[in-house]
Short mmCIF file of C-alpha atoms and ligand atoms in Angstrom, two decimals:
data_model
loop_
_atom_site.label_atom_id
_atom_site.label_comp_id
_atom_site.label_asym_id
_atom_site.label_seq_id
_atom_site.Cartn_x
_atom_site.Cartn_y
_atom_site.Cartn_z
CA UNK T 15 215.32 131.60 230.71
CA UNK T 16 213.64 129.16 232.98
CA UNK T 17 212.46 126.02 230.92
CA UNK T 18 209.29 124.75 232.36
CA UNK T 19 206.52 122.19 231.29
CA UNK T 20 204.47 125.03 230.31
CA UNK T 21 206.80 127.14 228.43
CA UNK T 22 207.93 124.02 226.33
CA UNK T 23 204.38 123.20 225.62
CA UNK T 24 203.54 126.81 224.61
CA UNK T 25 206.30 126.75 222.15
CA UNK T 26 205.05 123.44 220.79
CA UNK T 27 201.60 124.88 220.67
CA UNK T 28 202.60 127.92 218.62
CA UNK T 29 204.21 125.65 216.08
CA UNK T 30 201.37 123.24 215.86
CA UNK T 31 198.88 126.17 215.46
CA UNK T 32 200.56 127.33 212.40
CA UNK T 33 200.41 123.92 210.83
CA UNK T 34 196.88 122.61 211.39
CA UNK T 35 193.36 123.87 210.81
CA UNK T 36 192.22 126.29 213.46
CA UNK T 37 189.15 124.08 214.21
CA UNK T 38 191.32 120.94 214.72
CA UNK T 39 193.58 122.92 216.98
CA UNK T 40 190.81 124.22 219.08
CA UNK T 41 189.35 120.71 219.46
CA UNK T 42 192.40 118.66 220.09
CA UNK T 43 195.12 121.02 221.51
CA UNK T 44 193.42 123.59 223.48
CA UNK T 45 192.10 121.06 226.01
CA UNK T 46 195.51 119.74 226.75
CA UNK T 47 197.35 120.89 229.91
CA UNK T 48 201.18 120.57 230.33
CA UNK T 49 201.86 118.94 233.68
CA UNK T 50 205.38 118.04 234.08
CA UNK T 51 208.70 118.22 232.62
CA UNK T 52 211.52 115.83 233.63
CA UNK T 53 214.78 115.67 231.63
CA UNK T 54 213.51 115.36 228.12
CA UNK T 55 210.16 114.02 228.82
CA UNK T 56 207.11 116.21 228.78
CA UNK T 57 203.93 115.05 230.44
CA UNK T 58 200.72 116.41 228.93
CA UNK T 59 197.10 115.71 230.24
CA UNK T 60 194.49 114.76 228.00
CA UNK T 61 190.74 114.47 228.68
CA UNK T 62 190.06 110.89 227.94
CA UNK T 63 191.65 107.64 226.57
CA UNK T 64 189.78 108.35 223.25
CA UNK T 65 191.44 111.81 223.05
CA UNK T 66 194.85 110.14 223.47
CA UNK T 67 194.08 107.60 220.84
CA UNK T 68 193.07 110.40 218.51
CA UNK T 69 196.21 112.34 218.98
CA UNK T 70 198.20 109.36 218.29
CA UNK T 71 196.31 108.60 215.22
CA UNK T 72 196.19 111.98 213.82
CA UNK T 73 198.82 114.13 215.12
CA UNK T 74 201.77 112.08 216.32
CA UNK T 75 203.96 113.34 213.49
CA UNK T 76 203.52 117.04 214.23
CA UNK T 77 203.78 116.46 217.90
CA UNK T 78 207.06 114.68 217.28
CA UNK T 79 208.49 117.67 215.20
CA UNK T 80 207.41 120.15 217.66
CA UNK T 81 208.83 118.29 220.56
CA UNK T 82 212.15 117.48 219.06
CA UNK T 83 212.58 121.08 218.15
CA UNK T 84 212.17 121.89 221.91
CA UNK T 85 213.86 119.03 223.70
CA UNK T 86 216.16 117.54 221.14
CA UNK T 87 216.37 114.08 219.49
CA UNK T 88 215.78 112.00 222.63
CA UNK T 89 212.37 113.90 223.45
CA UNK T 90 209.64 111.82 224.81
CA UNK T 91 206.01 112.51 225.38
CA UNK T 92 203.89 111.13 228.26
CA UNK T 93 200.15 111.19 228.28
CA UNK T 94 198.37 111.53 231.38
CA UNK T 95 194.82 110.55 231.04
CA UNK T 96 192.29 112.37 233.20
CA UNK T 97 189.53 109.83 234.03
CA UNK T 98 186.21 111.32 234.74
CA UNK T 99 183.73 110.11 237.24
CA UNK T 100 181.61 107.36 235.98
CA UNK T 101 178.02 108.21 235.73
CA UNK T 102 176.54 106.61 238.59
CA UNK T 103 174.37 107.60 241.49
CA UNK T 104 176.98 109.88 242.89
CA UNK T 105 176.88 112.31 239.94
CA UNK T 106 173.65 112.96 238.16
CA UNK T 107 174.34 113.23 234.37
CA UNK T 108 172.26 116.28 234.04
CA UNK T 109 174.33 118.45 236.10
CA UNK T 110 176.79 120.34 233.99
CA UNK T 111 180.07 120.41 235.78
CA UNK T 112 182.64 122.82 234.35
CA UNK T 113 185.54 120.58 233.45
CA UNK T 114 187.94 122.42 235.67
CA UNK T 115 186.13 121.58 238.63
CA UNK T 116 185.76 118.04 237.62
CA UNK T 117 187.84 115.81 240.05
CA UNK T 118 190.07 113.33 238.48
CA UNK T 119 189.07 110.00 240.15
CA UNK T 120 192.03 108.40 238.97
CA UNK T 121 194.71 109.12 236.42
CA UNK T 122 196.51 106.96 234.27
CA UNK T 123 199.95 107.53 232.65
CA UNK T 124 200.61 106.23 229.35
CA UNK T 125 204.16 106.59 228.28
CA UNK T 126 204.58 106.41 224.56
CA UNK T 127 207.90 106.82 222.85
CA UNK T 128 207.28 109.01 219.80
CA UNK T 129 208.51 106.60 217.17
CA UNK T 130 205.64 104.32 218.20
CA UNK T 131 203.51 103.20 215.47
CA UNK T 132 200.22 104.86 216.03
CA UNK T 133 197.76 102.63 217.61
CA UNK T 134 194.67 101.92 215.53
CA UNK T 135 191.74 103.99 216.35
CA UNK T 136 189.67 101.90 218.37
CA UNK T 137 186.71 103.93 219.23
CA UNK T 138 183.83 102.76 217.06
CA UNK T 139 181.69 105.77 217.72
CA UNK T 140 183.44 108.30 215.78
CA UNK T 141 184.22 108.06 212.10
CA UNK T 142 187.52 109.97 211.62
CA UNK T 143 186.96 113.05 209.49
CA UNK T 144 189.94 114.80 208.06
CA UNK T 145 190.06 117.80 210.10
CA UNK T 146 186.89 117.59 212.19
CA UNK T 147 184.98 115.11 214.20
CA UNK T 148 182.22 114.17 212.07
CA UNK T 149 179.43 111.62 212.63
CA UNK T 150 178.01 109.91 209.83
CA UNK T 151 174.37 109.57 209.89
CA UNK T 152 174.13 105.98 208.66
CA UNK T 153 170.90 106.96 206.79
CA UNK T 154 169.67 105.35 203.66
CA UNK T 155 168.60 108.11 201.12
CA UNK T 156 166.53 105.48 199.37
CA UNK T 157 164.06 105.61 202.28
CA UNK T 158 162.44 108.81 202.09
CA UNK T 159 159.00 110.30 202.59
CA UNK T 160 158.38 110.43 198.71
CA UNK T 161 158.37 106.91 198.24
CA UNK T 162 156.67 106.01 201.52
CA UNK T 163 153.22 105.86 200.39
CA UNK T 164 150.42 107.14 202.70
CA UNK T 165 147.33 105.14 203.37
CA UNK T 166 144.80 104.66 206.30
CA UNK T 167 147.22 102.05 207.87
CA UNK T 168 150.07 104.51 208.32
CA UNK T 169 148.56 107.96 208.16
CA UNK T 170 149.12 108.90 211.80
CA UNK T 171 152.77 107.44 211.89
CA UNK T 172 153.59 108.99 208.65
CA UNK T 173 152.23 112.46 209.63
CA UNK T 174 153.80 112.45 213.03
CA UNK T 175 157.13 111.71 211.23
CA UNK T 176 156.67 114.57 208.95
CA UNK T 177 155.82 116.95 211.82
CA UNK T 178 158.87 115.83 213.65
CA UNK T 179 161.15 116.20 210.65
CA UNK T 180 159.87 119.86 210.40
CA UNK T 181 160.69 120.53 213.89
CA UNK T 182 163.06 118.01 215.45
CA UNK T 183 162.80 118.17 219.21
CA UNK T 184 160.17 120.93 218.94
CA UNK T 185 157.00 118.92 218.98
CA UNK T 186 155.32 116.82 221.73
CA UNK T 187 156.16 113.78 219.56
CA UNK T 188 159.20 113.17 221.70
CA UNK T 189 160.17 110.36 221.61
CA UNK T 190 158.31 109.37 218.53
CA UNK T 191 157.72 105.54 218.86
CA UNK T 192 156.84 103.76 215.49
CA UNK T 193 155.46 100.17 216.20
CA UNK T 194 153.94 97.47 213.99
CA UNK T 195 154.57 93.90 212.63
CA UNK T 196 157.54 92.82 210.32
CA UNK T 197 157.73 94.44 207.01
CA UNK T 198 155.32 97.20 207.48
CA UNK T 199 157.70 99.98 207.01
CA UNK T 200 159.13 100.97 210.39
CA UNK T 201 162.68 100.99 209.11
CA UNK T 202 161.81 102.88 206.06
CA UNK T 203 159.83 105.47 207.91
CA UNK T 204 162.50 105.92 210.70
CA UNK T 205 165.09 106.59 207.91
CA UNK T 206 162.72 109.01 206.03
CA UNK T 207 162.50 111.30 209.13
CA UNK T 208 166.20 111.40 209.56
CA UNK T 209 166.85 111.99 205.72
CA UNK T 210 164.27 114.82 205.78
CA UNK T 211 165.85 116.42 208.90
CA UNK T 212 169.44 116.19 207.40
CA UNK T 213 167.86 118.01 204.31
CA UNK T 214 166.26 120.62 206.20
CA UNK T 215 168.79 121.02 208.95
CA UNK T 216 172.27 120.02 207.51
CA UNK T 217 173.87 121.31 210.59
CA UNK T 218 172.16 118.94 212.84
CA UNK T 219 173.80 115.68 214.04
CA UNK T 220 171.53 112.82 212.98
CA UNK T 221 172.20 109.23 213.84
CA UNK T 222 170.44 106.14 212.67
CA UNK T 223 171.33 102.96 214.53
CA UNK T 224 169.85 99.54 215.03
CA UNK T 225 169.15 98.51 218.92
CA UNK T 226 171.30 95.52 218.17
CA UNK T 227 174.32 97.57 217.09
CA UNK T 228 173.81 100.04 219.90
CA UNK T 229 173.90 97.19 222.31
CA UNK T 230 177.03 95.89 220.75
CA UNK T 231 178.72 99.17 220.92
CA UNK T 232 177.74 99.35 224.52
CA UNK T 233 179.20 96.01 225.49
CA UNK T 234 182.32 96.91 223.64
CA UNK T 235 182.66 100.07 225.48
CA UNK T 236 182.40 98.35 228.82
CA UNK T 237 185.02 95.87 227.85
CA UNK T 238 187.25 98.63 226.68
CA UNK T 239 186.63 100.58 229.79
CA UNK T 240 185.34 103.62 227.85
CA UNK T 241 181.69 103.59 228.80
CA UNK T 242 181.83 107.23 229.32
CA UNK T 243 182.97 107.86 225.82
CA UNK T 244 180.15 105.94 224.70
CA UNK T 245 177.73 107.94 226.73
CA UNK T 246 179.25 111.36 225.70
CA UNK T 247 179.16 110.32 222.07
CA UNK T 248 175.36 109.77 222.31
CA UNK T 249 174.76 112.80 224.27
CA UNK T 250 176.09 115.14 221.49
CA UNK T 251 173.50 113.85 218.92
CA UNK T 252 170.65 116.12 217.94
CA UNK T 253 168.36 113.45 216.60
CA UNK T 254 168.87 109.87 217.70
CA UNK T 255 167.09 107.02 215.68
CA UNK T 256 167.10 103.57 217.30
CA UNK T 257 165.59 100.82 215.28
CA UNK T 258 163.91 97.73 216.80
CA UNK T 259 164.10 98.72 220.59
CA UNK T 260 162.37 95.36 221.55
CA UNK T 261 165.94 94.02 221.05
CA UNK T 262 166.73 95.77 224.49
CA UNK T 263 164.40 93.17 226.11
CA UNK T 264 166.33 91.53 229.09
CA UNK T 265 169.42 93.66 228.53
CA UNK T 266 169.45 95.61 231.66
CA UNK T 267 172.82 97.20 231.19
CA UNK T 268 171.99 98.47 227.90
CA UNK T 269 168.47 99.83 229.05
CA UNK T 270 170.35 101.64 231.96
CA UNK T 271 172.69 103.44 229.60
CA UNK T 272 169.88 104.22 227.07
CA UNK T 273 167.74 105.52 230.04
CA UNK T 274 170.59 107.95 230.85
CA UNK T 275 171.20 108.96 227.29
CA UNK T 276 167.51 109.45 226.65
CA UNK T 277 166.98 111.70 229.63
CA UNK T 278 169.89 113.91 228.62
CA UNK T 279 168.77 114.22 224.98
CA UNK T 280 165.14 114.92 226.10
CA UNK T 281 166.13 117.38 228.46
CA UNK T 282 168.20 119.28 226.01
CA UNK T 283 165.31 119.42 223.54
CA UNK T 284 166.87 116.71 221.31
CA UNK T 285 164.65 114.35 219.19
CA UNK T 286 164.43 110.75 219.90
CA UNK T 287 162.79 108.34 217.30
CA UNK T 288 162.32 104.71 218.18
CA UNK T 289 160.82 101.70 216.46
CA UNK T 290 159.54 98.48 217.93
CA UNK T 291 157.66 95.45 216.75
CA UNK T 292 155.38 95.75 219.81
CA UNK T 293 153.43 98.38 221.44
CA UNK T 294 154.91 99.72 224.61
CA UNK T 295 152.17 97.82 226.71
CA UNK T 296 153.24 94.59 225.16
CA UNK T 297 157.09 94.83 225.47
CA UNK T 298 158.52 92.36 227.78
CA UNK T 299 161.54 92.59 230.05
CA UNK T 300 161.85 96.21 229.55
CA UNK T 301 162.23 98.32 232.64
CA UNK T 302 159.28 100.24 233.73
CA UNK T 303 161.01 103.54 233.97
CA UNK T 304 162.06 103.14 230.27
CA UNK T 305 158.65 102.07 229.20
CA UNK T 306 157.15 105.15 230.79
CA UNK T 307 159.67 107.34 228.76
CA UNK T 308 158.53 105.60 225.75
CA UNK T 309 155.02 106.73 226.44
CA UNK T 310 155.88 110.44 227.00
CA UNK T 311 155.75 111.26 223.41
CA UNK T 312 153.71 109.69 220.67
CA UNK T 313 153.28 105.88 219.92
CA UNK T 314 152.12 105.58 216.36
CA UNK T 315 151.20 102.13 214.89
CA UNK T 316 151.85 101.10 211.49
CA UNK T 317 149.03 98.65 210.54
CA UNK T 318 148.63 96.43 207.48
CA UNK T 319 148.04 98.43 204.52
CA UNK T 320 144.49 98.05 202.95
CA UNK T 321 144.04 96.78 199.31
CA UNK T 322 144.17 100.22 197.80
CA UNK T 323 147.39 101.16 199.58
CA UNK T 324 148.92 97.85 198.52
CA UNK T 325 148.15 98.57 194.88
CA UNK T 326 149.74 102.00 195.13
CA UNK T 327 152.89 100.72 196.79
CA UNK T 328 153.23 98.10 194.05
CA UNK T 329 152.48 100.68 191.22
CA UNK T 330 155.08 103.20 192.74
CA UNK T 331 157.68 100.37 193.04
CA UNK T 332 157.08 99.30 189.35
CA UNK T 333 157.08 102.87 188.17
CA UNK T 334 160.49 103.70 189.85
CA UNK T 335 161.86 100.47 188.31
CA UNK T 336 160.58 101.42 185.01
CA UNK T 337 158.55 98.25 184.54
CA UNK T 338 155.19 97.97 183.11
CA UNK T 339 152.76 95.39 184.24
CA UNK T 340 149.05 94.60 183.37
CA UNK T 341 146.58 96.06 186.06
CA UNK T 342 145.04 92.42 186.77
CA UNK T 343 148.18 91.24 187.81
CA UNK T 344 149.07 93.96 190.07
CA UNK T 345 145.77 93.52 191.67
CA UNK T 346 146.16 89.78 192.00
CA UNK T 347 149.34 90.17 193.91
CA UNK T 348 147.90 92.93 196.05
CA UNK T 349 144.87 90.96 196.85
CA UNK T 350 146.76 87.81 197.90
CA UNK T 351 149.60 89.24 199.77
CA UNK T 352 148.17 91.19 202.69
CA UNK T 353 150.12 91.19 205.71
CA UNK T 354 153.62 92.30 204.83
CA UNK T 355 154.80 94.96 202.43
CA UNK T 356 158.34 93.53 202.12
CA UNK T 357 156.66 90.31 200.78
CA UNK T 358 154.55 92.39 198.56
CA UNK T 359 157.62 93.82 197.02
CA UNK T 360 159.32 90.55 197.09
CA UNK T 361 156.65 88.93 194.94
CA UNK T 362 156.70 91.75 192.43
CA UNK T 363 160.56 91.44 192.15
CA UNK T 364 160.37 87.65 191.73
CA UNK T 365 157.83 88.17 189.10
CA UNK T 366 159.92 90.75 187.11
CA UNK T 367 163.05 88.57 187.49
CA UNK T 368 161.19 85.30 186.47
CA UNK T 369 159.94 86.90 183.28
CA UNK T 370 163.16 88.51 182.28
CA UNK T 371 165.40 85.42 182.96
CA UNK T 372 163.04 83.01 181.24
CA UNK T 373 162.01 85.62 178.71
CA UNK T 374 158.33 84.68 179.65
CA UNK T 375 155.65 87.19 179.45
CA UNK T 376 154.19 88.30 182.74
CA UNK T 377 150.85 86.42 182.88
CA UNK T 378 148.35 85.72 185.69
CA UNK T 379 149.49 82.11 185.69
CA UNK T 380 153.04 83.13 186.47
CA UNK T 381 151.87 85.53 188.96
CA UNK T 382 149.75 82.84 190.69
CA UNK T 383 152.72 80.40 190.83
CA UNK T 384 154.88 83.16 192.54
CA UNK T 385 152.29 84.25 194.92
CA UNK T 386 151.62 80.83 196.04
CA UNK T 387 155.24 80.32 196.94
CA UNK T 388 155.10 83.64 198.95
CA UNK T 389 151.86 82.77 200.63
CA UNK T 390 152.92 79.10 201.47
CA UNK T 391 156.07 80.26 202.94
CA UNK T 392 154.46 82.63 205.35
CA UNK T 393 151.61 80.21 206.38
CA UNK T 394 154.12 77.63 207.27
CA UNK T 395 154.78 79.37 210.53
CA UNK T 396 151.43 78.70 211.84
CA UNK T 397 150.62 79.56 215.30
CA UNK T 398 148.62 77.69 218.10
CA UNK T 399 146.08 80.48 218.00
CA UNK T 400 145.69 80.17 214.26
CA UNK T 401 145.15 76.41 214.46
CA UNK T 402 142.46 76.84 216.98
CA UNK T 403 140.86 79.34 215.00
CA UNK T 404 140.83 77.08 211.89
CA UNK T 405 139.69 74.05 213.77
CA UNK T 406 136.75 76.00 215.48
CA UNK T 407 135.68 77.59 212.21
CA UNK T 408 135.58 74.27 210.56
CA UNK T 409 133.36 72.86 213.22
CA UNK T 410 131.39 76.02 213.41
CA UNK T 411 132.00 76.67 216.95
CA UNK T 412 133.69 79.37 219.06
CA UNK T 413 137.29 79.02 220.11
CA UNK T 414 135.98 79.44 223.72
CA UNK T 415 133.79 76.35 223.17
CA UNK T 416 136.70 74.40 221.86
CA UNK T 417 138.65 75.35 224.93
CA UNK T 418 135.78 74.92 227.40
CA UNK T 419 135.70 71.94 229.91
CA UNK T 420 132.78 70.12 228.30
CA UNK T 421 132.83 66.49 227.55
CA UNK T 422 130.48 66.61 224.61
CA UNK T 423 131.81 64.32 222.12
CA UNK T 424 132.07 66.60 219.00
CA UNK T 425 133.80 69.32 221.04
CA UNK T 426 136.20 66.89 222.52
CA UNK T 427 137.28 65.80 219.06
CA UNK T 428 137.75 69.35 217.90
CA UNK T 429 139.98 70.00 220.76
CA UNK T 430 142.00 66.92 220.27
CA UNK T 431 142.33 67.80 216.63
CA UNK T 432 143.58 71.25 217.57
CA UNK T 433 146.28 69.55 219.91
CA UNK T 434 147.16 67.12 217.27
CA UNK T 435 147.85 69.88 214.63
CA UNK T 436 149.58 72.03 217.17
CA UNK T 437 151.89 69.14 217.75
CA UNK T 438 152.35 68.48 214.08
CA UNK T 439 152.90 72.15 212.89
CA UNK T 440 154.56 74.05 215.76
CA UNK T 441 157.58 73.65 217.75
CA UNK T 442 155.83 74.03 220.89
CA UNK T 443 156.11 71.52 223.73
CA UNK T 444 153.18 69.31 224.82
CA UNK T 445 152.87 71.23 228.07
CA UNK T 446 152.78 74.60 226.35
CA UNK T 447 150.27 73.35 223.74
CA UNK T 448 148.10 71.99 226.71
CA UNK T 449 148.21 75.36 228.60
CA UNK T 450 147.28 77.36 225.34
CA UNK T 451 144.33 74.97 224.46
CA UNK T 452 141.97 75.26 227.34
CA UNK T 453 144.65 74.91 230.06
CA UNK T 454 145.26 71.09 230.00
CA UNK T 455 148.19 69.33 230.90
CA UNK T 456 150.92 67.59 228.77
CA UNK T 457 149.30 63.96 229.36
CA UNK T 458 146.03 65.31 227.89
CA UNK T 459 147.78 66.60 224.83
CA UNK T 460 149.76 63.32 224.34
CA UNK T 461 146.46 61.34 224.72
CA UNK T 462 144.81 63.54 222.17
CA UNK T 463 147.55 62.98 219.73
CA UNK T 464 147.26 59.11 220.03
CA UNK T 465 143.50 59.26 219.75
CA UNK T 466 143.70 61.22 216.43
CA UNK T 467 146.22 58.82 215.03
CA UNK T 468 144.09 55.83 216.06
CA UNK T 469 140.77 57.40 214.92
CA UNK T 470 142.02 58.38 211.61
CA UNK T 471 143.10 54.84 210.78
CA UNK T 472 139.69 53.40 211.95
CA UNK T 473 137.06 55.99 211.29
CA UNK T 474 136.46 57.26 207.71
CA UNK T 475 134.62 60.32 208.77
CA UNK T 476 137.38 61.30 211.17
CA UNK T 477 140.09 60.76 208.46
CA UNK T 478 138.21 63.27 206.26
CA UNK T 479 138.31 65.72 209.14
CA UNK T 480 142.08 65.35 209.38
CA UNK T 481 142.49 65.74 205.66
CA UNK T 482 140.37 68.71 205.28
CA UNK T 483 142.08 70.45 208.27
CA UNK T 484 145.66 69.52 206.87
CA UNK T 485 144.70 71.21 203.73
CA UNK T 486 143.51 74.28 205.35
CA UNK T 487 146.51 74.52 207.58
CA UNK T 488 149.13 73.85 205.10
CA UNK T 489 148.00 76.14 202.24
P1 ADP Y 776 160.03 96.88 209.07
O1 ADP Y 776 161.05 97.76 209.41
O2 ADP Y 776 158.56 97.33 209.67
O3 ADP Y 776 160.14 95.43 209.19
P2 ADP Y 776 160.79 98.04 206.44
O4 ADP Y 776 160.82 99.38 206.82
O5 ADP Y 776 161.96 97.20 206.38
O6 ADP Y 776 159.67 97.25 207.47
O7 ADP Y 776 159.82 97.81 205.14
C1 ADP Y 776 159.68 96.60 204.37
C2 ADP Y 776 159.70 97.20 202.93
O8 ADP Y 776 158.45 97.60 202.60
C3 ADP Y 776 160.79 98.10 202.56
O9 ADP Y 776 161.25 97.91 201.24
C4 ADP Y 776 159.93 99.37 202.45
O10 ADP Y 776 160.42 100.33 201.56
C5 ADP Y 776 158.52 98.94 202.01
N1 ADP Y 776 157.45 99.68 202.57
C6 ADP Y 776 156.81 99.64 203.73
N2 ADP Y 776 155.90 100.41 203.82
C7 ADP Y 776 155.77 101.25 202.67
C8 ADP Y 776 154.96 102.32 202.14
N3 ADP Y 776 154.00 102.76 202.92
N4 ADP Y 776 155.32 102.74 200.95
C9 ADP Y 776 156.15 102.18 200.25
N5 ADP Y 776 157.11 101.17 200.64
C10 ADP Y 776 156.72 100.64 201.83
MG1 MG Y 777 162.97 96.95 210.25
#
């Protein structure tokens, strides 16, 4: 009988088929093509470098057994990696090209003796399953809809999230972009949608990833020359959740690859969920074509929760932790921590911890101490806008008056005080302070700082201004 690459490989295949799971056989062996047989070396063509790494990692033993049976002790296996076209302008990624027609741009031979130690699985995109390729969702089950309390501040975003979870890819909220300030629940809501989808549609592939990690993976894939595997991996996902997309700012390579992945998913009716700390109109250094995609679906804002919502969030947290706390203390915390749910929870957690470590009763006094610490910490990062607001309020004038060109003495003084505090409490440069406080230059700011120093040591009334304002700004 005539021994050909094909016949040797067919014999190997029937042996392998009997020894592994049908699904694995279909995935990993059917796509292989035997291409050449020379002496005792069989060359097989595999679709990608990743494919070869996977075979080496998982099937090197069975390959060795099969091949030695056919070709004897000195059998060798040579992998020929079929490189696919890179997605560029030449080949639009939306066009489906049957793999048999795909032209190999270049092929690369990898000659591996079978007794080689299997190389590590380097592909970061796939978590090795036992007999199947499985993608782990990376979802946190603790972040669900049940414990994401509804209020006016989040009603739209929360309900849009529920709608998306009921019909991923099937609503007009695609992409769903959730935006809002830090600690307002973007990450929580994004997970909740994913968790709910996994629950309702277990067969769907859901993936949560931070924009930062996505960027890192992309950079790695370029370094390792498997950008295509990266793209393919993301294109098979049914529900893609990317957290903090503002991280893509200024990263044009990542934006480009995301643009292609996004288009592919969108055209195939897959759901994309994004979060950002800014509304699309305020995002900087993000390409226009990407921003316009963000606006295709729904942008829903998470605002700061009102008092009632803050109280219910706290009560819910306490209830889940099995801790009881007097109503007046809960209300005190909710009244004083307004802008960040994470801090709201943080204050309650410290309160519980303090009281249990020191065996102290939870009193209003203890609550005040702890809340003070939280509030102080946040206020320390004052902005120039905030300083101008505080100074104008103090002198009962508008911010625009403070910034105006007028030379009226009391207005000039207010402006100089704002500059002085901006220098003292922010890291901004003199030039930047000047441009933000009425478009002045850096010399004006420097002069203002000196004047305030001088006046506060010679003028009692002026010193009082400085002291009052310091208190307001540092509390
Ligand atoms: P972001 O991603 O916007 O910075 P997170 O999603 O990390 O904020 O939320 C911060 C914390 O606040 C989390 O512990 C989250 O569970 C909690 N949180 C935010 N909003 C709510 C809400 N509506 N109900 C319950 N917990 C919330
Ligand atoms: Mg977050």
